[in-house]
Amino acid sequence: SYVLTQPPSVSVAPGQTARITCGGNNIGSKSVHWYQQKPGQAPVLVVYDDSDRPSGIPERFSGSNSGNTATLTISRVEAGDEADYYCQVWDSSSDHHVFGTGTKVTVL
Amino acid sequence: QVQLVQSGAEVKKPGASVKVSCKASGYTFTSYDINWVRQATGQGLEWMGWMNPNSGNTGYAQKFQGRVTMTRNTSISTAYMELSSLRSEDTAVYYCARGFMVRGVLGGMDVWGQGTTVTVSS
């Protein structure tokens, strides 16, 4: 089955840039989506189709995808960005949605 | 506004079944797939399966094949997920989520329910 690997944690100071990676075999050929989940809340879609933002999501959130790695970038990080982040793809070979292992972003 | 509202918390004994509902509003229920995702305490997101509310077609994660059933009632814009033969490891928050397509292929999930806590305990 298809596996998506994320770093368990990323720490970043306010105002700096956080980069969260999502590794998968030839993930660049797939459409990657990213979710933010704060404690006790449902996930929220923050980036879809590699680099598009749903309405209401700040421009500070951006994404890229190439080769074996997709990346979610959070610019000018704020305290409110502290959350868990998950990548996700549709794996057509197994007809399964697959989520990454998740990354906890801590704002120092 | 577009929203999914789920049924309330459940406590079940091992071996029992649970059925969680997910009521859609603010959009045409039959135009978007419904996915079910669960999350055990302190763990990541786990996809369980999807259902097309228009056709009733379903696709289940291999892990849950034979134990999960996803259905719908289009007259009340409600989707259901039933999980049988419950065990303690099924204790988790269960979410429904609206699916969207990307270039004609299943994509991601753009609207999520608030979650339903299912506790399996003797």
JSON list of C-alpha atoms in Angstrom, two decimals:
[
{"chain": "A", "resi": 1, "resn": "SER", "atom": "CA", "xyz": [0.00, 0.00, 0.00]},
{"chain": "A", "resi": 2, "resn": "TYR", "atom": "CA", "xyz": [1.03, 3.59, -0.59]},
{"chain": "A", "resi": 3, "resn": "VAL", "atom": "CA", "xyz": [2.79, 5.27, 2.34]},
{"chain": "A", "resi": 4, "resn": "LEU", "atom": "CA", "xyz": [3.16, 8.98, 3.08]},
{"chain": "A", "resi": 5, "resn": "THR", "atom": "CA", "xyz": [5.87, 9.95, 5.56]},
{"chain": "A", "resi": 6, "resn": "GLN", "atom": "CA", "xyz": [5.97, 13.23, 7.47]},
{"chain": "A", "resi": 7, "resn": "PRO", "atom": "CA", "xyz": [8.34, 14.48, 10.19]},
{"chain": "A", "resi": 8, "resn": "PRO", "atom": "CA", "xyz": [6.72, 14.07, 13.62]},
{"chain": "A", "resi": 9, "resn": "SER", "atom": "CA", "xyz": [7.38, 17.64, 14.61]},
{"chain": "A", "resi": 10, "resn": "VAL", "atom": "CA", "xyz": [8.50, 21.03, 13.35]},
{"chain": "A", "resi": 11, "resn": "SER", "atom": "CA", "xyz": [9.32, 24.00, 15.58]},
{"chain": "A", "resi": 12, "resn": "VAL", "atom": "CA", "xyz": [9.38, 27.57, 14.33]},
{"chain": "A", "resi": 13, "resn": "ALA", "atom": "CA", "xyz": [9.62, 31.05, 15.84]},
{"chain": "A", "resi": 14, "resn": "PRO", "atom": "CA", "xyz": [6.84, 33.58, 15.21]},
{"chain": "A", "resi": 15, "resn": "GLY", "atom": "CA", "xyz": [7.33, 35.45, 11.97]},
{"chain": "A", "resi": 16, "resn": "GLN", "atom": "CA", "xyz": [9.57, 32.77, 10.50]},
{"chain": "A", "resi": 17, "resn": "THR", "atom": "CA", "xyz": [8.78, 30.13, 7.85]},
{"chain": "A", "resi": 18, "resn": "ALA", "atom": "CA", "xyz": [7.70, 26.56, 8.58]},
{"chain": "A", "resi": 19, "resn": "ARG", "atom": "CA", "xyz": [8.15, 23.84, 5.97]},
{"chain": "A", "resi": 20, "resn": "ILE", "atom": "CA", "xyz": [6.44, 20.49, 6.38]},
{"chain": "A", "resi": 21, "resn": "THR", "atom": "CA", "xyz": [7.41, 17.68, 4.06]},
{"chain": "A", "resi": 22, "resn": "CYS", "atom": "CA", "xyz": [5.38, 14.71, 2.87]},
{"chain": "A", "resi": 23, "resn": "GLY", "atom": "CA", "xyz": [7.36, 11.92, 1.27]},
{"chain": "A", "resi": 24, "resn": "GLY", "atom": "CA", "xyz": [5.92, 9.25, -1.01]},
{"chain": "A", "resi": 25, "resn": "ASN", "atom": "CA", "xyz": [7.01, 7.21, -4.00]},
{"chain": "A", "resi": 26, "resn": "ASN", "atom": "CA", "xyz": [6.63, 9.45, -7.06]},
{"chain": "A", "resi": 27, "resn": "ILE", "atom": "CA", "xyz": [4.23, 11.68, -5.14]},
{"chain": "A", "resi": 28, "resn": "GLY", "atom": "CA", "xyz": [4.86, 14.36, -7.77]},
{"chain": "A", "resi": 29, "resn": "SER", "atom": "CA", "xyz": [2.54, 12.42, -10.07]},
{"chain": "A", "resi": 30, "resn": "LYS", "atom": "CA", "xyz": [-0.33, 12.70, -7.59]},
{"chain": "A", "resi": 31, "resn": "SER", "atom": "CA", "xyz": [-2.53, 15.53, -6.37]},
{"chain": "A", "resi": 32, "resn": "VAL", "atom": "CA", "xyz": [-1.68, 16.37, -2.74]},
{"chain": "A", "resi": 33, "resn": "HIS", "atom": "CA", "xyz": [-3.97, 17.95, -0.20]},
{"chain": "A", "resi": 34, "resn": "TRP", "atom": "CA", "xyz": [-3.10, 19.37, 3.22]},
{"chain": "A", "resi": 35, "resn": "TYR", "atom": "CA", "xyz": [-5.17, 19.64, 6.41]},
{"chain": "A", "resi": 36, "resn": "GLN", "atom": "CA", "xyz": [-4.72, 21.58, 9.61]},
{"chain": "A", "resi": 37, "resn": "GLN", "atom": "CA", "xyz": [-6.13, 20.11, 12.82]},
{"chain": "A", "resi": 38, "resn": "LYS", "atom": "CA", "xyz": [-6.19, 21.95, 16.12]},
{"chain": "A", "resi": 39, "resn": "PRO", "atom": "CA", "xyz": [-6.79, 20.09, 19.40]},
{"chain": "A", "resi": 40, "resn": "GLY", "atom": "CA", "xyz": [-10.36, 18.94, 19.82]},
{"chain": "A", "resi": 41, "resn": "GLN", "atom": "CA", "xyz": [-11.39, 20.14, 16.36]},
{"chain": "A", "resi": 42, "resn": "ALA", "atom": "CA", "xyz": [-12.09, 18.56, 13.01]},
{"chain": "A", "resi": 43, "resn": "PRO", "atom": "CA", "xyz": [-9.46, 18.88, 10.26]},
{"chain": "A", "resi": 44, "resn": "VAL", "atom": "CA", "xyz": [-9.59, 21.89, 7.95]},
{"chain": "A", "resi": 45, "resn": "LEU", "atom": "CA", "xyz": [-8.43, 21.82, 4.32]},
{"chain": "A", "resi": 46, "resn": "VAL", "atom": "CA", "xyz": [-5.70, 24.45, 3.88]},
{"chain": "A", "resi": 47, "resn": "VAL", "atom": "CA", "xyz": [-4.17, 23.50, 0.50]},
{"chain": "A", "resi": 48, "resn": "TYR", "atom": "CA", "xyz": [-5.60, 21.32, -2.26]},
{"chain": "A", "resi": 49, "resn": "ASP", "atom": "CA", "xyz": [-4.27, 20.00, -5.56]},
{"chain": "A", "resi": 50, "resn": "ASP", "atom": "CA", "xyz": [-0.66, 20.61, -4.52]},
{"chain": "A", "resi": 51, "resn": "SER", "atom": "CA", "xyz": [-0.78, 24.41, -4.30]},
{"chain": "A", "resi": 52, "resn": "ASP", "atom": "CA", "xyz": [-4.30, 25.86, -4.39]},
{"chain": "A", "resi": 53, "resn": "ARG", "atom": "CA", "xyz": [-5.93, 27.46, -1.37]},
{"chain": "A", "resi": 54, "resn": "PRO", "atom": "CA", "xyz": [-9.62, 27.18, -0.44]},
{"chain": "A", "resi": 55, "resn": "SER", "atom": "CA", "xyz": [-11.39, 30.46, 0.10]},
{"chain": "A", "resi": 56, "resn": "GLY", "atom": "CA", "xyz": [-10.69, 31.91, 3.53]},
{"chain": "A", "resi": 57, "resn": "ILE", "atom": "CA", "xyz": [-7.24, 30.36, 3.88]},
{"chain": "A", "resi": 58, "resn": "PRO", "atom": "CA", "xyz": [-4.49, 32.99, 4.23]},
{"chain": "A", "resi": 59, "resn": "GLU", "atom": "CA", "xyz": [-1.93, 33.42, 1.47]},
{"chain": "A", "resi": 60, "resn": "ARG", "atom": "CA", "xyz": [0.70, 32.53, 4.06]},
{"chain": "A", "resi": 61, "resn": "PHE", "atom": "CA", "xyz": [-0.16, 28.88, 3.35]},
{"chain": "A", "resi": 62, "resn": "SER", "atom": "CA", "xyz": [1.34, 27.51, 0.15]},
{"chain": "A", "resi": 63, "resn": "GLY", "atom": "CA", "xyz": [2.25, 24.15, -1.29]},
{"chain": "A", "resi": 64, "resn": "SER", "atom": "CA", "xyz": [4.52, 22.49, -3.82]},
{"chain": "A", "resi": 65, "resn": "ASN", "atom": "CA", "xyz": [4.97, 18.96, -5.11]},
{"chain": "A", "resi": 66, "resn": "SER", "atom": "CA", "xyz": [7.73, 17.36, -7.15]},
{"chain": "A", "resi": 67, "resn": "GLY", "atom": "CA", "xyz": [9.52, 14.06, -7.37]},
{"chain": "A", "resi": 68, "resn": "ASN", "atom": "CA", "xyz": [9.14, 12.13, -4.13]},
{"chain": "A", "resi": 69, "resn": "THR", "atom": "CA", "xyz": [8.32, 15.08, -1.85]},
{"chain": "A", "resi": 70, "resn": "ALA", "atom": "CA", "xyz": [5.43, 17.47, -1.37]},
{"chain": "A", "resi": 71, "resn": "THR", "atom": "CA", "xyz": [5.86, 20.47, 0.89]},
{"chain": "A", "resi": 72, "resn": "LEU", "atom": "CA", "xyz": [3.49, 22.71, 2.83]},
{"chain": "A", "resi": 73, "resn": "THR", "atom": "CA", "xyz": [5.01, 26.10, 3.58]},
{"chain": "A", "resi": 74, "resn": "ILE", "atom": "CA", "xyz": [3.65, 28.44, 6.22]},
{"chain": "A", "resi": 75, "resn": "SER", "atom": "CA", "xyz": [5.13, 31.94, 5.91]},
{"chain": "A", "resi": 76, "resn": "ARG", "atom": "CA", "xyz": [5.18, 34.55, 8.68]},
{"chain": "A", "resi": 77, "resn": "VAL", "atom": "CA", "xyz": [4.09, 31.95, 11.21]},
{"chain": "A", "resi": 78, "resn": "GLU", "atom": "CA", "xyz": [1.65, 33.04, 13.89]},
{"chain": "A", "resi": 79, "resn": "ALA", "atom": "CA", "xyz": [0.77, 31.51, 17.25]},
{"chain": "A", "resi": 80, "resn": "GLY", "atom": "CA", "xyz": [-2.58, 30.45, 15.80]},
{"chain": "A", "resi": 81, "resn": "ASP", "atom": "CA", "xyz": [-0.83, 28.20, 13.27]},
{"chain": "A", "resi": 82, "resn": "GLU", "atom": "CA", "xyz": [0.17, 25.79, 16.02]},
{"chain": "A", "resi": 83, "resn": "ALA", "atom": "CA", "xyz": [-1.58, 22.54, 15.08]},
{"chain": "A", "resi": 84, "resn": "ASP", "atom": "CA", "xyz": [-1.17, 19.11, 13.54]},
{"chain": "A", "resi": 85, "resn": "TYR", "atom": "CA", "xyz": [-0.84, 19.02, 9.76]},
{"chain": "A", "resi": 86, "resn": "TYR", "atom": "CA", "xyz": [-1.62, 16.06, 7.50]},
{"chain": "A", "resi": 87, "resn": "CYS", "atom": "CA", "xyz": [-0.97, 15.47, 3.82]},
{"chain": "A", "resi": 88, "resn": "GLN", "atom": "CA", "xyz": [-3.31, 13.24, 1.82]},
{"chain": "A", "resi": 89, "resn": "VAL", "atom": "CA", "xyz": [-3.53, 11.72, -1.66]},
{"chain": "A", "resi": 90, "resn": "TRP", "atom": "CA", "xyz": [-5.84, 9.45, -3.61]},
{"chain": "A", "resi": 91, "resn": "ASP", "atom": "CA", "xyz": [-3.95, 6.31, -4.53]},
{"chain": "A", "resi": 92, "resn": "SER", "atom": "CA", "xyz": [-5.54, 5.07, -7.74]},
{"chain": "A", "resi": 93, "resn": "SER", "atom": "CA", "xyz": [-3.64, 1.77, -7.67]},
{"chain": "A", "resi": 94, "resn": "SER", "atom": "CA", "xyz": [-5.42, 0.72, -4.49]},
{"chain": "A", "resi": 95, "resn": "ASP", "atom": "CA", "xyz": [-8.50, 2.95, -4.75]},
{"chain": "A", "resi": 96, "resn": "HIS", "atom": "CA", "xyz": [-7.73, 4.28, -1.29]},
{"chain": "A", "resi": 97, "resn": "HIS", "atom": "CA", "xyz": [-7.35, 7.71, 0.20]},
{"chain": "A", "resi": 98, "resn": "VAL", "atom": "CA", "xyz": [-4.07, 7.81, 2.12]},
{"chain": "A", "resi": 99, "resn": "PHE", "atom": "CA", "xyz": [-3.13, 10.22, 4.90]},
{"chain": "A", "resi": 100, "resn": "GLY", "atom": "CA", "xyz": [0.37, 11.11, 5.96]},
{"chain": "A", "resi": 101, "resn": "THR", "atom": "CA", "xyz": [1.61, 10.32, 9.45]},
{"chain": "A", "resi": 102, "resn": "GLY", "atom": "CA", "xyz": [1.06, 13.89, 10.60]},
{"chain": "A", "resi": 103, "resn": "THR", "atom": "CA", "xyz": [3.35, 16.72, 11.76]},
{"chain": "A", "resi": 104, "resn": "LYS", "atom": "CA", "xyz": [2.93, 18.72, 14.95]},
{"chain": "A", "resi": 105, "resn": "VAL", "atom": "CA", "xyz": [3.90, 22.35, 14.38]},
{"chain": "A", "resi": 106, "resn": "THR", "atom": "CA", "xyz": [5.02, 24.16, 17.52]},
{"chain": "A", "resi": 107, "resn": "VAL", "atom": "CA", "xyz": [5.37, 27.93, 17.56]},
{"chain": "A", "resi": 108, "resn": "LEU", "atom": "CA", "xyz": [8.18, 28.85, 19.94]},
{"chain": "B", "resi": 1, "resn": "GLN", "atom": "CA", "xyz": [-23.73, 27.56, 4.81]},
{"chain": "B", "resi": 2, "resn": "VAL", "atom": "CA", "xyz": [-22.35, 24.19, 3.79]},
{"chain": "B", "resi": 3, "resn": "GLN", "atom": "CA", "xyz": [-22.13, 21.88, 6.77]},
{"chain": "B", "resi": 4, "resn": "LEU", "atom": "CA", "xyz": [-22.17, 18.29, 7.92]},
{"chain": "B", "resi": 5, "resn": "VAL", "atom": "CA", "xyz": [-23.73, 17.55, 11.31]},
{"chain": "B", "resi": 6, "resn": "GLN", "atom": "CA", "xyz": [-23.07, 14.20, 12.93]},
{"chain": "B", "resi": 7, "resn": "SER", "atom": "CA", "xyz": [-24.96, 12.23, 15.55]},
{"chain": "B", "resi": 8, "resn": "GLY", "atom": "CA", "xyz": [-23.95, 12.16, 19.18]},
{"chain": "B", "resi": 9, "resn": "ALA", "atom": "CA", "xyz": [-21.46, 10.13, 21.15]},
{"chain": "B", "resi": 10, "resn": "GLU", "atom": "CA", "xyz": [-21.92, 6.39, 21.52]},
{"chain": "B", "resi": 11, "resn": "VAL", "atom": "CA", "xyz": [-20.77, 3.83, 24.07]},
{"chain": "B", "resi": 12, "resn": "LYS", "atom": "CA", "xyz": [-20.84, 0.22, 22.92]},
{"chain": "B", "resi": 13, "resn": "LYS", "atom": "CA", "xyz": [-19.79, -3.16, 24.24]},
{"chain": "B", "resi": 14, "resn": "PRO", "atom": "CA", "xyz": [-17.29, -5.35, 22.41]},
{"chain": "B", "resi": 15, "resn": "GLY", "atom": "CA", "xyz": [-18.95, -7.32, 19.65]},
{"chain": "B", "resi": 16, "resn": "ALA", "atom": "CA", "xyz": [-21.74, -4.82, 19.16]},
{"chain": "B", "resi": 17, "resn": "SER", "atom": "CA", "xyz": [-22.35, -2.53, 16.17]},
{"chain": "B", "resi": 18, "resn": "VAL", "atom": "CA", "xyz": [-22.55, 1.25, 15.93]},
{"chain": "B", "resi": 19, "resn": "LYS", "atom": "CA", "xyz": [-24.26, 3.41, 13.33]},
{"chain": "B", "resi": 20, "resn": "VAL", "atom": "CA", "xyz": [-23.22, 7.04, 12.96]},
{"chain": "B", "resi": 21, "resn": "SER", "atom": "CA", "xyz": [-25.19, 9.55, 10.92]},
{"chain": "B", "resi": 22, "resn": "CYS", "atom": "CA", "xyz": [-24.04, 12.61, 8.98]},
{"chain": "B", "resi": 23, "resn": "LYS", "atom": "CA", "xyz": [-26.63, 15.16, 7.84]},
{"chain": "B", "resi": 24, "resn": "ALA", "atom": "CA", "xyz": [-25.67, 17.47, 4.99]},
{"chain": "B", "resi": 25, "resn": "SER", "atom": "CA", "xyz": [-27.04, 20.95, 4.39]},
{"chain": "B", "resi": 26, "resn": "GLY", "atom": "CA", "xyz": [-26.25, 23.97, 2.26]},
{"chain": "B", "resi": 27, "resn": "TYR", "atom": "CA", "xyz": [-25.46, 22.01, -0.91]},
{"chain": "B", "resi": 28, "resn": "THR", "atom": "CA", "xyz": [-26.87, 19.29, -3.15]},
{"chain": "B", "resi": 29, "resn": "PHE", "atom": "CA", "xyz": [-26.27, 16.11, -1.18]},
{"chain": "B", "resi": 30, "resn": "THR", "atom": "CA", "xyz": [-26.11, 13.84, -4.22]},
{"chain": "B", "resi": 31, "resn": "SER", "atom": "CA", "xyz": [-23.43, 15.90, -5.97]},
{"chain": "B", "resi": 32, "resn": "TYR", "atom": "CA", "xyz": [-20.48, 15.05, -3.70]},
{"chain": "B", "resi": 33, "resn": "ASP", "atom": "CA", "xyz": [-19.05, 11.86, -2.22]},
{"chain": "B", "resi": 34, "resn": "ILE", "atom": "CA", "xyz": [-19.05, 11.32, 1.53]},
{"chain": "B", "resi": 35, "resn": "ASN", "atom": "CA", "xyz": [-15.93, 9.91, 3.16]},
{"chain": "B", "resi": 36, "resn": "TRP", "atom": "CA", "xyz": [-15.53, 8.49, 6.65]},
{"chain": "B", "resi": 37, "resn": "VAL", "atom": "CA", "xyz": [-12.30, 9.04, 8.57]},
{"chain": "B", "resi": 38, "resn": "ARG", "atom": "CA", "xyz": [-11.49, 8.03, 12.12]},
{"chain": "B", "resi": 39, "resn": "GLN", "atom": "CA", "xyz": [-8.92, 9.14, 14.67]},
{"chain": "B", "resi": 40, "resn": "ALA", "atom": "CA", "xyz": [-7.98, 7.34, 17.85]},
{"chain": "B", "resi": 41, "resn": "THR", "atom": "CA", "xyz": [-6.83, 9.47, 20.76]},
{"chain": "B", "resi": 42, "resn": "GLY", "atom": "CA", "xyz": [-3.37, 10.86, 20.09]},
{"chain": "B", "resi": 43, "resn": "GLN", "atom": "CA", "xyz": [-3.18, 9.15, 16.69]},
{"chain": "B", "resi": 44, "resn": "GLY", "atom": "CA", "xyz": [-3.38, 10.23, 13.08]},
{"chain": "B", "resi": 45, "resn": "LEU", "atom": "CA", "xyz": [-6.22, 10.27, 10.57]},
{"chain": "B", "resi": 46, "resn": "GLU", "atom": "CA", "xyz": [-7.34, 6.92, 9.15]},
{"chain": "B", "resi": 47, "resn": "TRP", "atom": "CA", "xyz": [-9.55, 6.75, 6.04]},
{"chain": "B", "resi": 48, "resn": "MET", "atom": "CA", "xyz": [-12.31, 4.13, 6.24]},
{"chain": "B", "resi": 49, "resn": "GLY", "atom": "CA", "xyz": [-14.15, 4.47, 2.95]},
{"chain": "B", "resi": 50, "resn": "TRP", "atom": "CA", "xyz": [-16.31, 6.58, 0.64]},
{"chain": "B", "resi": 51, "resn": "MET", "atom": "CA", "xyz": [-19.83, 6.55, -0.70]},
{"chain": "B", "resi": 52, "resn": "ASN", "atom": "CA", "xyz": [-21.42, 8.20, -3.71]},
{"chain": "B", "resi": 53, "resn": "PRO", "atom": "CA", "xyz": [-24.79, 9.46, -2.41]},
{"chain": "B", "resi": 54, "resn": "ASN", "atom": "CA", "xyz": [-26.23, 9.59, -5.91]},
{"chain": "B", "resi": 55, "resn": "SER", "atom": "CA", "xyz": [-25.58, 5.99, -6.94]},
{"chain": "B", "resi": 56, "resn": "GLY", "atom": "CA", "xyz": [-25.01, 4.44, -3.53]},
{"chain": "B", "resi": 57, "resn": "ASN", "atom": "CA", "xyz": [-21.70, 3.04, -4.76]},
{"chain": "B", "resi": 58, "resn": "THR", "atom": "CA", "xyz": [-19.11, 2.53, -2.05]},
{"chain": "B", "resi": 59, "resn": "GLY", "atom": "CA", "xyz": [-15.40, 1.86, -1.64]},
{"chain": "B", "resi": 60, "resn": "TYR", "atom": "CA", "xyz": [-13.98, 0.61, 1.61]},
{"chain": "B", "resi": 61, "resn": "ALA", "atom": "CA", "xyz": [-10.45, 0.56, 2.98]},
{"chain": "B", "resi": 62, "resn": "GLN", "atom": "CA", "xyz": [-9.14, -2.98, 2.96]},
{"chain": "B", "resi": 63, "resn": "LYS", "atom": "CA", "xyz": [-8.72, -2.90, 6.74]},
{"chain": "B", "resi": 64, "resn": "PHE", "atom": "CA", "xyz": [-12.47, -2.46, 7.24]},
{"chain": "B", "resi": 65, "resn": "GLN", "atom": "CA", "xyz": [-13.80, -4.70, 4.46]},
{"chain": "B", "resi": 66, "resn": "GLY", "atom": "CA", "xyz": [-16.52, -6.95, 5.84]},
{"chain": "B", "resi": 67, "resn": "ARG", "atom": "CA", "xyz": [-17.05, -4.84, 8.97]},
{"chain": "B", "resi": 68, "resn": "VAL", "atom": "CA", "xyz": [-18.14, -1.47, 7.63]},
{"chain": "B", "resi": 69, "resn": "THR", "atom": "CA", "xyz": [-21.26, -0.50, 5.69]},
{"chain": "B", "resi": 70, "resn": "MET", "atom": "CA", "xyz": [-21.93, 2.97, 4.28]},
{"chain": "B", "resi": 71, "resn": "THR", "atom": "CA", "xyz": [-25.46, 3.91, 3.25]},
{"chain": "B", "resi": 72, "resn": "ARG", "atom": "CA", "xyz": [-27.57, 7.00, 2.68]},
{"chain": "B", "resi": 73, "resn": "ASN", "atom": "CA", "xyz": [-31.10, 8.38, 2.73]},
{"chain": "B", "resi": 74, "resn": "THR", "atom": "CA", "xyz": [-31.28, 11.00, 0.00]},
{"chain": "B", "resi": 75, "resn": "SER", "atom": "CA", "xyz": [-34.72, 12.22, 1.09]},
{"chain": "B", "resi": 76, "resn": "ILE", "atom": "CA", "xyz": [-33.17, 13.63, 4.26]},
{"chain": "B", "resi": 77, "resn": "SER", "atom": "CA", "xyz": [-29.64, 14.27, 2.91]},
{"chain": "B", "resi": 78, "resn": "THR", "atom": "CA", "xyz": [-28.09, 11.94, 5.44]},
{"chain": "B", "resi": 79, "resn": "ALA", "atom": "CA", "xyz": [-25.23, 9.48, 5.18]},
{"chain": "B", "resi": 80, "resn": "TYR", "atom": "CA", "xyz": [-24.61, 6.60, 7.59]},
{"chain": "B", "resi": 81, "resn": "MET", "atom": "CA", "xyz": [-21.61, 4.56, 8.60]},
{"chain": "B", "resi": 82, "resn": "GLU", "atom": "CA", "xyz": [-22.14, 1.29, 10.44]},
{"chain": "B", "resi": 83, "resn": "LEU", "atom": "CA", "xyz": [-19.22, -0.59, 11.97]},
{"chain": "B", "resi": 84, "resn": "SER", "atom": "CA", "xyz": [-19.80, -4.08, 13.34]},
{"chain": "B", "resi": 85, "resn": "SER", "atom": "CA", "xyz": [-17.96, -6.54, 15.58]},
{"chain": "B", "resi": 86, "resn": "LEU", "atom": "CA", "xyz": [-16.59, -3.67, 17.62]},
{"chain": "B", "resi": 87, "resn": "ARG", "atom": "CA", "xyz": [-13.44, -4.09, 19.68]},
{"chain": "B", "resi": 88, "resn": "SER", "atom": "CA", "xyz": [-11.60, -1.77, 22.03]},
{"chain": "B", "resi": 89, "resn": "GLU", "atom": "CA", "xyz": [-9.27, -0.67, 19.23]},
{"chain": "B", "resi": 90, "resn": "ASP", "atom": "CA", "xyz": [-12.27, 0.89, 17.46]},
{"chain": "B", "resi": 91, "resn": "THR", "atom": "CA", "xyz": [-12.55, 3.52, 20.18]},
{"chain": "B", "resi": 92, "resn": "ALA", "atom": "CA", "xyz": [-12.03, 6.76, 18.27]},
{"chain": "B", "resi": 93, "resn": "VAL", "atom": "CA", "xyz": [-13.59, 9.93, 16.92]},
{"chain": "B", "resi": 94, "resn": "TYR", "atom": "CA", "xyz": [-15.34, 9.23, 13.63]},
{"chain": "B", "resi": 95, "resn": "TYR", "atom": "CA", "xyz": [-15.65, 12.02, 11.04]},
{"chain": "B", "resi": 96, "resn": "CYS", "atom": "CA", "xyz": [-17.65, 12.30, 7.86]},
{"chain": "B", "resi": 97, "resn": "ALA", "atom": "CA", "xyz": [-16.16, 14.55, 5.19]},
{"chain": "B", "resi": 98, "resn": "ARG", "atom": "CA", "xyz": [-17.36, 15.78, 1.80]},
{"chain": "B", "resi": 99, "resn": "GLY", "atom": "CA", "xyz": [-15.15, 14.69, -1.05]},
{"chain": "B", "resi": 100, "resn": "PHE", "atom": "CA", "xyz": [-14.18, 16.70, -4.12]},
{"chain": "B", "resi": 101, "resn": "MET", "atom": "CA", "xyz": [-12.77, 15.69, -7.48]},
{"chain": "B", "resi": 102, "resn": "VAL", "atom": "CA", "xyz": [-9.54, 16.84, -9.10]},
{"chain": "B", "resi": 103, "resn": "ARG", "atom": "CA", "xyz": [-9.39, 16.51, -12.89]},
{"chain": "B", "resi": 104, "resn": "GLY", "atom": "CA", "xyz": [-12.00, 13.76, -12.81]},
{"chain": "B", "resi": 105, "resn": "VAL", "atom": "CA", "xyz": [-10.29, 11.73, -10.08]},
{"chain": "B", "resi": 106, "resn": "LEU", "atom": "CA", "xyz": [-11.14, 11.49, -6.39]},
{"chain": "B", "resi": 107, "resn": "GLY", "atom": "CA", "xyz": [-9.27, 14.29, -4.66]},
{"chain": "B", "resi": 108, "resn": "GLY", "atom": "CA", "xyz": [-9.57, 15.45, -1.07]},
{"chain": "B", "resi": 109, "resn": "MET", "atom": "CA", "xyz": [-12.13, 16.43, 1.53]},
{"chain": "B", "resi": 110, "resn": "ASP", "atom": "CA", "xyz": [-13.29, 20.01, 1.85]},
{"chain": "B", "resi": 111, "resn": "VAL", "atom": "CA", "xyz": [-16.05, 19.98, 4.49]},
{"chain": "B", "resi": 112, "resn": "TRP", "atom": "CA", "xyz": [-15.91, 17.95, 7.69]},
{"chain": "B", "resi": 113, "resn": "GLY", "atom": "CA", "xyz": [-18.45, 17.02, 10.30]},
{"chain": "B", "resi": 114, "resn": "GLN", "atom": "CA", "xyz": [-17.79, 17.83, 13.94]},
{"chain": "B", "resi": 115, "resn": "GLY", "atom": "CA", "xyz": [-16.91, 14.24, 14.79]},
{"chain": "B", "resi": 116, "resn": "THR", "atom": "CA", "xyz": [-18.63, 11.50, 16.78]},
{"chain": "B", "resi": 117, "resn": "THR", "atom": "CA", "xyz": [-16.88, 9.83, 19.69]},
{"chain": "B", "resi": 118, "resn": "VAL", "atom": "CA", "xyz": [-17.38, 6.09, 19.79]},
{"chain": "B", "resi": 119, "resn": "THR", "atom": "CA", "xyz": [-16.20, 4.30, 22.92]},
{"chain": "B", "resi": 120, "resn": "VAL", "atom": "CA", "xyz": [-15.99, 0.52, 23.00]},
{"chain": "B", "resi": 121, "resn": "SER", "atom": "CA", "xyz": [-15.78, -0.81, 26.52]},
{"chain": "B", "resi": 122, "resn": "SER", "atom": "CA", "xyz": [-17.07, -3.76, 28.49]}
]
